mmCIF file of C-alpha atoms in Angstrom:
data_model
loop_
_atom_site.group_PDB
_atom_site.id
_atom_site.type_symbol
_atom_site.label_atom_id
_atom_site.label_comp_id
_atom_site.label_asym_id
_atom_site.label_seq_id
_atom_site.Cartn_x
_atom_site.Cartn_y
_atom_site.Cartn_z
ATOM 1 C CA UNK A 100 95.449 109.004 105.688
ATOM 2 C CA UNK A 101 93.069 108.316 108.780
ATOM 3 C CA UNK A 102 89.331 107.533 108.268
ATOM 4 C CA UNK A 103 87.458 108.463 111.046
ATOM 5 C CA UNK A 104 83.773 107.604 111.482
ATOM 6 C CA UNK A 105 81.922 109.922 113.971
ATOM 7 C CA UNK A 106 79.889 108.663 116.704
ATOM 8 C CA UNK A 107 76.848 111.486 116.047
ATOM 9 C CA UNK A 108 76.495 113.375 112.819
ATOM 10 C CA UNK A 109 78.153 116.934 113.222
ATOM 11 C CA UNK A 110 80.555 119.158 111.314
ATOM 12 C CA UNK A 111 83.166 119.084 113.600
ATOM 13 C CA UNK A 112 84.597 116.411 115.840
ATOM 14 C CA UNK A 113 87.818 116.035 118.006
ATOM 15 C CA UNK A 114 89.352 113.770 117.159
ATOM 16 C CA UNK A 115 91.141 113.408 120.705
ATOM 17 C CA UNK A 116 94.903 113.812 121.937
ATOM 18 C CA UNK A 117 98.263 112.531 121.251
ATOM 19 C CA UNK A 118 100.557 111.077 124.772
ATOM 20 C CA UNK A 119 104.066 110.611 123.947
ATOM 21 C CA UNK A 120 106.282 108.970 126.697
ATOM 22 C CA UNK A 121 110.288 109.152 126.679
ATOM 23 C CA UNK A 122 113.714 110.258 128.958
ATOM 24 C CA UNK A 123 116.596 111.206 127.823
ATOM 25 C CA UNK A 124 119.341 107.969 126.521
ATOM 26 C CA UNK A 125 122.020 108.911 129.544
ATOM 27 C CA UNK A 126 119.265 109.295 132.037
ATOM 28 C CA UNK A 127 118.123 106.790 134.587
ATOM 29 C CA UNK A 128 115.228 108.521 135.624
ATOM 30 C CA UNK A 129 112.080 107.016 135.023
ATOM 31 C CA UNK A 130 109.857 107.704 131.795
ATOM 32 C CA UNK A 131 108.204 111.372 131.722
ATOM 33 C CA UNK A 132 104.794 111.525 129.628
ATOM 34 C CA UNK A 133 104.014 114.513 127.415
ATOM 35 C CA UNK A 134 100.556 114.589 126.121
ATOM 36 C CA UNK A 135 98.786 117.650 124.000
ATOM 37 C CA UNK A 136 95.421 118.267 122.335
ATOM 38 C CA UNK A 137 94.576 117.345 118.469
ATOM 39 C CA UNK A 138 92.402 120.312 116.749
ATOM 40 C CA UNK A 139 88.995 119.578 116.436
ATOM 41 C CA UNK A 140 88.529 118.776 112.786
ATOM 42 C CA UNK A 141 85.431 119.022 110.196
ATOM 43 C CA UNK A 142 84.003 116.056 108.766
ATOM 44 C CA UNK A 143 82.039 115.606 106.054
ATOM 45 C CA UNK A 144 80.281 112.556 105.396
ATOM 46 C CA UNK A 145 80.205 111.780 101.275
ATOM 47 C CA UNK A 146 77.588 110.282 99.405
ATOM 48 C CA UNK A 147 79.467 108.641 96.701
ATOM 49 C CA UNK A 148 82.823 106.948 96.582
ATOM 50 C CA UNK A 149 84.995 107.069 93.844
ATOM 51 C CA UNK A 150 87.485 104.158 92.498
ATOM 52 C CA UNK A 151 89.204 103.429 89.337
ATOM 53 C CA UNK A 152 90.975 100.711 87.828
ATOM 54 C CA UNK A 153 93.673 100.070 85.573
ATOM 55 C CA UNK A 154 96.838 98.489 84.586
ATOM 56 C CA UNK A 155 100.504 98.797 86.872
ATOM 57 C CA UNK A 156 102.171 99.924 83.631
ATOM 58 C CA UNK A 157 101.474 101.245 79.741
ATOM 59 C CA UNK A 158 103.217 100.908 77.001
ATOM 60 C CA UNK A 159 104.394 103.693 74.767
ATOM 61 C CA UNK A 160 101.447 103.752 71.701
ATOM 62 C CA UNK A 161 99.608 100.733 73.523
ATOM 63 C CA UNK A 162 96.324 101.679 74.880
ATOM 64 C CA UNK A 163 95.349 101.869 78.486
ATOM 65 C CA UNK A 164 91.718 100.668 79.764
ATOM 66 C CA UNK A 165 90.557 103.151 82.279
ATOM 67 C CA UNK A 166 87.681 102.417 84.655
ATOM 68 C CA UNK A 167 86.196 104.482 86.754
ATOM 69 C CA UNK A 168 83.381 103.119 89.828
ATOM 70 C CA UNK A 169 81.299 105.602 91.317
ATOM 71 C CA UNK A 170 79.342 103.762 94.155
ATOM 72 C CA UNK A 171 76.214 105.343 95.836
ATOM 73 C CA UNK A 172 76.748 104.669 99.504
ATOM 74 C CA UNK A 173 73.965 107.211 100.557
ATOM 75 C CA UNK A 174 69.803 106.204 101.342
ATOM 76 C CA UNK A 175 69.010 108.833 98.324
ATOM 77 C CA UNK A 176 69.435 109.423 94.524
ATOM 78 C CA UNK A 177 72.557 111.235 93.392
ATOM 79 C CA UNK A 178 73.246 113.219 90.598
ATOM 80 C CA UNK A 179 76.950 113.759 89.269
ATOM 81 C CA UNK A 180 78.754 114.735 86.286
ATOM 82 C CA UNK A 181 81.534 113.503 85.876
ATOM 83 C CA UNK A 182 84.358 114.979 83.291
ATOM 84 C CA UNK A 183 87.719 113.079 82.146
ATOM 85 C CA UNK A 184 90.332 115.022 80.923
ATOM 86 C CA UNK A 185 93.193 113.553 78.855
ATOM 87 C CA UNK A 186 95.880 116.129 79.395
ATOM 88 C CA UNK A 187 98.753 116.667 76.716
ATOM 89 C CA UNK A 188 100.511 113.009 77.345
ATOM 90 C CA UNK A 189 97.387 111.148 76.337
ATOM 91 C CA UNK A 190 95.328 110.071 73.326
ATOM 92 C CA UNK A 191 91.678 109.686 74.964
ATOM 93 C CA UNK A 192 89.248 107.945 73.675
ATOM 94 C CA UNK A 193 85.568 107.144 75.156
ATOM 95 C CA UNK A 194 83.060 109.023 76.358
ATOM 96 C CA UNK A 195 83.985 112.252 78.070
ATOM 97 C CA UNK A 196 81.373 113.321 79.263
ATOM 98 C CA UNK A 197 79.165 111.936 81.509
ATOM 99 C CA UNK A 198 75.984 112.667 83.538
ATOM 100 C CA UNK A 199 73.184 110.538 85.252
ATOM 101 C CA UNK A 200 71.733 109.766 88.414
ATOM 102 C CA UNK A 201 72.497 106.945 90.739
ATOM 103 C CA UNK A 202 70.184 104.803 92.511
ATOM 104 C CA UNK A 203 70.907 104.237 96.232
ATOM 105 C CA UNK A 204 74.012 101.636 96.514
ATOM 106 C CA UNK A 205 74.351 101.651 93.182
ATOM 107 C CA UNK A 206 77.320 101.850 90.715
ATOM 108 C CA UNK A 207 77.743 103.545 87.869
ATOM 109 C CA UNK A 208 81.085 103.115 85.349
ATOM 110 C CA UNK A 209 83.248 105.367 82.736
ATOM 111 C CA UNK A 210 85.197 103.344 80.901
ATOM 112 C CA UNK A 211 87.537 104.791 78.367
ATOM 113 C CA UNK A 212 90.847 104.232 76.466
ATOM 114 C CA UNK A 213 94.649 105.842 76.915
ATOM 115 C CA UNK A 214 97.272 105.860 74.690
ATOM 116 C CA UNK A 215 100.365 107.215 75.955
ATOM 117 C CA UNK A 216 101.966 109.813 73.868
ATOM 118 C CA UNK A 217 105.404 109.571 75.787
ATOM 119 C CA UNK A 218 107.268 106.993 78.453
ATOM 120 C CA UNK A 219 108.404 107.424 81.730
ATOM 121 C CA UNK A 220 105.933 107.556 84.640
ATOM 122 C CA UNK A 221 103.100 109.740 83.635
ATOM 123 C CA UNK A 222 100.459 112.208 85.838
ATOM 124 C CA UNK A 223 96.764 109.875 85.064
ATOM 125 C CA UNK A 224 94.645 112.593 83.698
ATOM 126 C CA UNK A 225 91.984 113.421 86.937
ATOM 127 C CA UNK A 226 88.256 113.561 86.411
ATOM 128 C CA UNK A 227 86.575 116.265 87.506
ATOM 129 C CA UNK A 228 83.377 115.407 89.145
ATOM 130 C CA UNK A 229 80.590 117.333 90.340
ATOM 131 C CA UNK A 230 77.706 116.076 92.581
ATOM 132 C CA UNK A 231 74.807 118.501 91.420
ATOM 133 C CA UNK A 232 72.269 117.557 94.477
ATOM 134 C CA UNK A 233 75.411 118.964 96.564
ATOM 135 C CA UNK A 234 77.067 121.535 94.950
ATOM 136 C CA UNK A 235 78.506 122.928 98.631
ATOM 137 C CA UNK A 236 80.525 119.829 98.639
ATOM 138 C CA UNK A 237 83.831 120.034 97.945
ATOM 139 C CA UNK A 238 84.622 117.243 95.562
ATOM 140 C CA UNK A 239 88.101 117.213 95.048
ATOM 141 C CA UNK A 240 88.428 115.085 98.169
ATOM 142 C CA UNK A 241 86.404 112.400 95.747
ATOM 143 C CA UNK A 242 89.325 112.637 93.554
ATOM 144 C CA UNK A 243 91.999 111.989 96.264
ATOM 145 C CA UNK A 244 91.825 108.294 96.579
ATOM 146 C CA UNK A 245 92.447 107.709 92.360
ATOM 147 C CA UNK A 246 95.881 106.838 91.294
ATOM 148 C CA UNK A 247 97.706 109.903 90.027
ATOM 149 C CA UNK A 248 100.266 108.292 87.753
ATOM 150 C CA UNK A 249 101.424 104.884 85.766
ATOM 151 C CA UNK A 250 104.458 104.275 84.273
ATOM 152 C CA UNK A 251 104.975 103.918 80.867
ATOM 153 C CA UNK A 252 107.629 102.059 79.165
ATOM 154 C CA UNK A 253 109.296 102.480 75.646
ATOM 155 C CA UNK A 254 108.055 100.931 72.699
ATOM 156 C CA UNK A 255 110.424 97.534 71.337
ATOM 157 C CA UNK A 256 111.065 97.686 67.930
ATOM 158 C CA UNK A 257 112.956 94.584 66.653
ATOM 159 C CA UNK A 258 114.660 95.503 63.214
ATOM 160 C CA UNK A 259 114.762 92.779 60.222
#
């Protein structure tokens, strides 16, 4: 993943060209240089950022302490909703639901608990957020940055 930070706000940028220089392994000739063109991509500049913590591993029936960051980064008040949904391998617990308004570089935090219904490494359940000052925004891209799965080991049961 590249971040790229235009010099003046537009939609689209290029982002420039790629020069690749090689010869052949029985040649002695000297190097040739190929270069081409890289398309001229849209960029859209976000007004929150999105984080979450949690633990490197679960255990089976043990619950899981989600947190999720949502950081202003923009000069203006934003509006979200944010949804969390557990999925079929989790118990959820905590709020699901949430809605408010962020003040300009401010955070704002979801905490909530996961207990893992089954081992082995797991799909994280994804929130599903929605910035309501900007609903033309595509916010999956929000989402893309979140870990998407944790691994779960098996329960230990010592018999007596």
């Amino acid at each position: 993943c590249v971040t790229i930070q235009p010099k003046s706000p537009s939609k689209n940028t290029n982002i420039g060209s790629v020069s690749v220089t090689w010869r052949r392994n029985d040649s002695v000739q000297t190097f040739t240089t190929t270069s081409w063109p890289l398309p001229i991509v849209s960029v859209n500049s976000l007004p929150v950022f999105l984080t979450n913590t949690l633990p490197s591993f679960g255990t089976l029936f043990d619950p899981i302490s989600i947190r999720l960051c949502v950081v202003n980064i923009s000069n203006y008040v934003q509006e979200i909703d944010i949804v969390a949904e557990p999925g079929d391998l989790f118990m959820f617990a905590g709020h699901k639901h949430l809605r408010c308004k962020i003040l300009p570089n401010d955070k704002v935090y979801l905490q909530y608990q996961l207990v893992p219904l089954k081992s082995g490494l797991l799909s994280m359940p994804q929130p599903v957020i929605k910035l309501l000052r900007h609903p033309d925004i595509e916010t999956s891209v929000l989402t893309n940055k979140l870990t998407k799965s944790i691994y779960v080991k098996p329960k230990v049961f010592v018999a007596k």
